[in-house]
mmCIF file of C-alpha atoms in Angstrom:
data_model
loop_
_atom_site.group_PDB
_atom_site.id
_atom_site.type_symbol
_atom_site.label_atom_id
_atom_site.label_comp_id
_atom_site.label_asym_id
_atom_site.label_seq_id
_atom_site.Cartn_x
_atom_site.Cartn_y
_atom_site.Cartn_z
ATOM 1 C CA TRP A 1 122.731 94.475 90.493
ATOM 2 C CA HIS A 2 120.142 94.257 92.971
ATOM 3 C CA ARG A 3 121.684 97.333 95.181
ATOM 4 C CA TRP A 4 123.727 99.621 92.429
ATOM 5 C CA LEU A 5 121.894 98.128 88.886
ATOM 6 C CA ALA A 6 125.617 97.002 87.827
ATOM 7 C CA THR A 7 126.795 100.349 87.933
ATOM 8 C CA GLU A 8 130.602 101.689 89.194
ATOM 9 C CA GLY A 9 132.132 104.439 90.359
ATOM 10 C CA ASP A 10 130.491 107.760 90.631
ATOM 11 C CA GLN A 11 127.307 106.528 89.091
ATOM 12 C CA ARG A 12 126.507 104.238 92.102
ATOM 13 C CA PRO A 13 125.091 106.621 94.360
ATOM 14 C CA PHE A 14 122.452 107.623 91.879
ATOM 15 C CA ALA A 15 121.460 104.123 90.978
ATOM 16 C CA ARG A 16 121.429 103.245 94.689
ATOM 17 C CA ALA A 17 118.612 106.073 95.119
ATOM 18 C CA ILE A 18 116.737 104.496 92.222
ATOM 19 C CA THR A 19 116.676 101.114 93.951
ATOM 20 C CA GLY A 20 116.135 102.381 97.436
ATOM 21 C CA TRP A 21 112.857 104.672 95.887
ATOM 22 C CA SER A 22 111.760 101.631 94.243
ATOM 23 C CA ASN A 23 111.879 99.518 97.531
ATOM 24 C CA LEU A 24 109.513 102.414 99.152
ATOM 25 C CA LEU A 25 107.203 102.701 96.062
ATOM 26 C CA PHE A 26 106.992 98.621 96.154
ATOM 27 C CA LEU A 27 106.157 99.035 99.846
ATOM 28 C CA PHE A 28 103.411 101.380 99.179
ATOM 29 C CA ILE A 29 101.785 99.358 96.385
ATOM 30 C CA VAL A 30 102.179 96.360 98.770
ATOM 31 C CA ILE A 31 100.387 98.252 101.676
ATOM 32 C CA SER A 32 97.623 99.974 99.362
ATOM 33 C CA GLY A 33 96.845 96.465 98.057
ATOM 34 C CA MET A 34 96.131 94.968 101.383
ATOM 35 C CA TYR A 35 94.340 97.852 102.138
ATOM 36 C CA LEU A 36 92.050 97.200 98.880
ATOM 37 C CA TRP A 37 91.635 93.654 99.724
ATOM 38 C CA ILE A 38 89.903 94.776 103.143
ATOM 39 C CA PRO A 39 86.240 94.295 102.957
ATOM 40 C CA ARG A 40 84.051 97.346 103.417
ATOM 41 C CA VAL A 41 81.806 95.659 105.763
ATOM 42 C CA PHE A 42 84.447 93.785 108.283
ATOM 43 C CA THR A 43 82.642 90.772 110.045
ATOM 44 C CA TRP A 44 83.846 87.425 109.740
ATOM 45 C CA PRO A 45 81.377 86.316 106.587
ATOM 46 C CA GLN A 46 83.079 89.350 104.261
ATOM 47 C CA VAL A 47 86.568 88.689 105.521
ATOM 48 C CA LYS A 48 86.347 84.710 104.946
ATOM 49 C CA GLN A 49 85.134 85.443 101.337
ATOM 50 C CA VAL A 50 89.110 87.189 100.890
ATOM 51 C CA ILE A 51 91.229 84.969 102.635
ATOM 52 C CA VAL A 52 90.021 81.610 102.285
ATOM 53 C CA PHE A 53 89.183 79.556 99.508
ATOM 54 C CA ARG A 54 85.698 78.463 98.610
ATOM 55 C CA ARG A 55 84.624 75.341 97.970
ATOM 56 C CA ARG A 56 82.079 76.091 95.022
ATOM 57 C CA TYR A 57 82.046 78.664 92.373
ATOM 58 C CA GLY A 58 79.623 79.573 90.032
ATOM 59 C CA THR A 59 81.461 80.394 87.090
ATOM 60 C CA GLY A 60 85.483 80.207 86.472
ATOM 61 C CA LYS A 61 85.631 84.069 86.943
ATOM 62 C CA ALA A 62 84.500 83.737 90.299
ATOM 63 C CA ARG A 63 86.840 81.193 90.710
ATOM 64 C CA ASP A 64 89.880 83.280 89.504
ATOM 65 C CA PHE A 65 88.751 85.998 91.585
ATOM 66 C CA ASN A 66 88.569 84.289 94.706
ATOM 67 C CA TRP A 67 92.009 82.669 93.889
ATOM 68 C CA HIS A 68 93.609 86.215 93.356
ATOM 69 C CA ASN A 69 92.136 87.489 96.508
ATOM 70 C CA VAL A 70 93.236 84.643 98.852
ATOM 71 C CA ILE A 71 96.890 84.346 97.187
ATOM 72 C CA GLY A 72 97.157 87.738 96.838
ATOM 73 C CA ILE A 73 96.587 88.627 100.816
ATOM 74 C CA TRP A 74 98.552 85.626 102.013
ATOM 75 C CA SER A 75 101.364 86.668 99.938
ATOM 76 C CA ALA A 76 101.139 90.574 100.638
ATOM 77 C CA VAL A 77 101.884 89.626 104.604
ATOM 78 C CA PRO A 78 105.114 88.164 104.419
ATOM 79 C CA LEU A 79 106.504 90.488 101.414
ATOM 80 C CA PHE A 80 105.540 93.792 103.590
ATOM 81 C CA PHE A 81 107.855 92.190 106.329
ATOM 82 C CA VAL A 82 110.638 91.532 103.274
ATOM 83 C CA VAL A 83 110.052 95.054 101.537
ATOM 84 C CA LEU A 84 110.114 96.905 105.505
ATOM 85 C CA GLY A 85 113.169 94.871 106.130
ATOM 86 C CA ALA A 86 115.117 96.604 103.004
ATOM 87 C CA VAL A 87 114.004 100.011 103.490
ATOM 88 C CA PRO A 88 116.984 100.421 106.318
ATOM 89 C CA ILE A 89 119.365 98.618 103.815
ATOM 90 C CA SER A 90 118.026 101.390 101.605
ATOM 91 C CA PHE A 91 118.081 104.716 102.917
ATOM 92 C CA PRO A 92 120.457 105.613 106.390
ATOM 93 C CA TRP A 93 117.567 107.530 107.898
ATOM 94 C CA ALA A 94 115.472 104.309 108.080
ATOM 95 C CA ASN A 95 118.674 102.524 109.341
ATOM 96 C CA ASP A 96 118.697 105.434 112.319
ATOM 97 C CA LEU A 97 115.293 104.888 113.005
ATOM 98 C CA VAL A 98 115.603 101.345 113.477
ATOM 99 C CA TYR A 99 118.512 102.124 116.004
ATOM 100 C CA ARG A 100 116.798 104.831 117.712
ATOM 101 C CA LEU A 101 113.458 102.256 118.203
ATOM 102 C CA VAL A 102 115.482 99.543 119.697
ATOM 103 C CA GLY A 103 117.534 101.894 122.114
ATOM 104 C CA GLU A 104 121.197 101.437 120.272
ATOM 105 C CA GLU A 105 123.670 103.823 118.986
#
């Protein structure tokens, strides 16, 4: 199911293309989400508001917003590497690129 969407025979290449392109789309979503979380003013106090849980909140809405940012950015980092590692499994050109980058044939 994970690789071929439970298809068999001639439908497997199409199903694999769907999962591969979905993987690339998910990689784009993770990268764009990380970009959107970067503060406009890149100073430590601004970055700290995004990556660290605060102790006090004015409202429940502020707490939820802070938790969303902190959990999201810290989850996006390992998720980026997991999804990036799946791209060579999904596409032969990405697999060839990995071999070229490390100098193997």
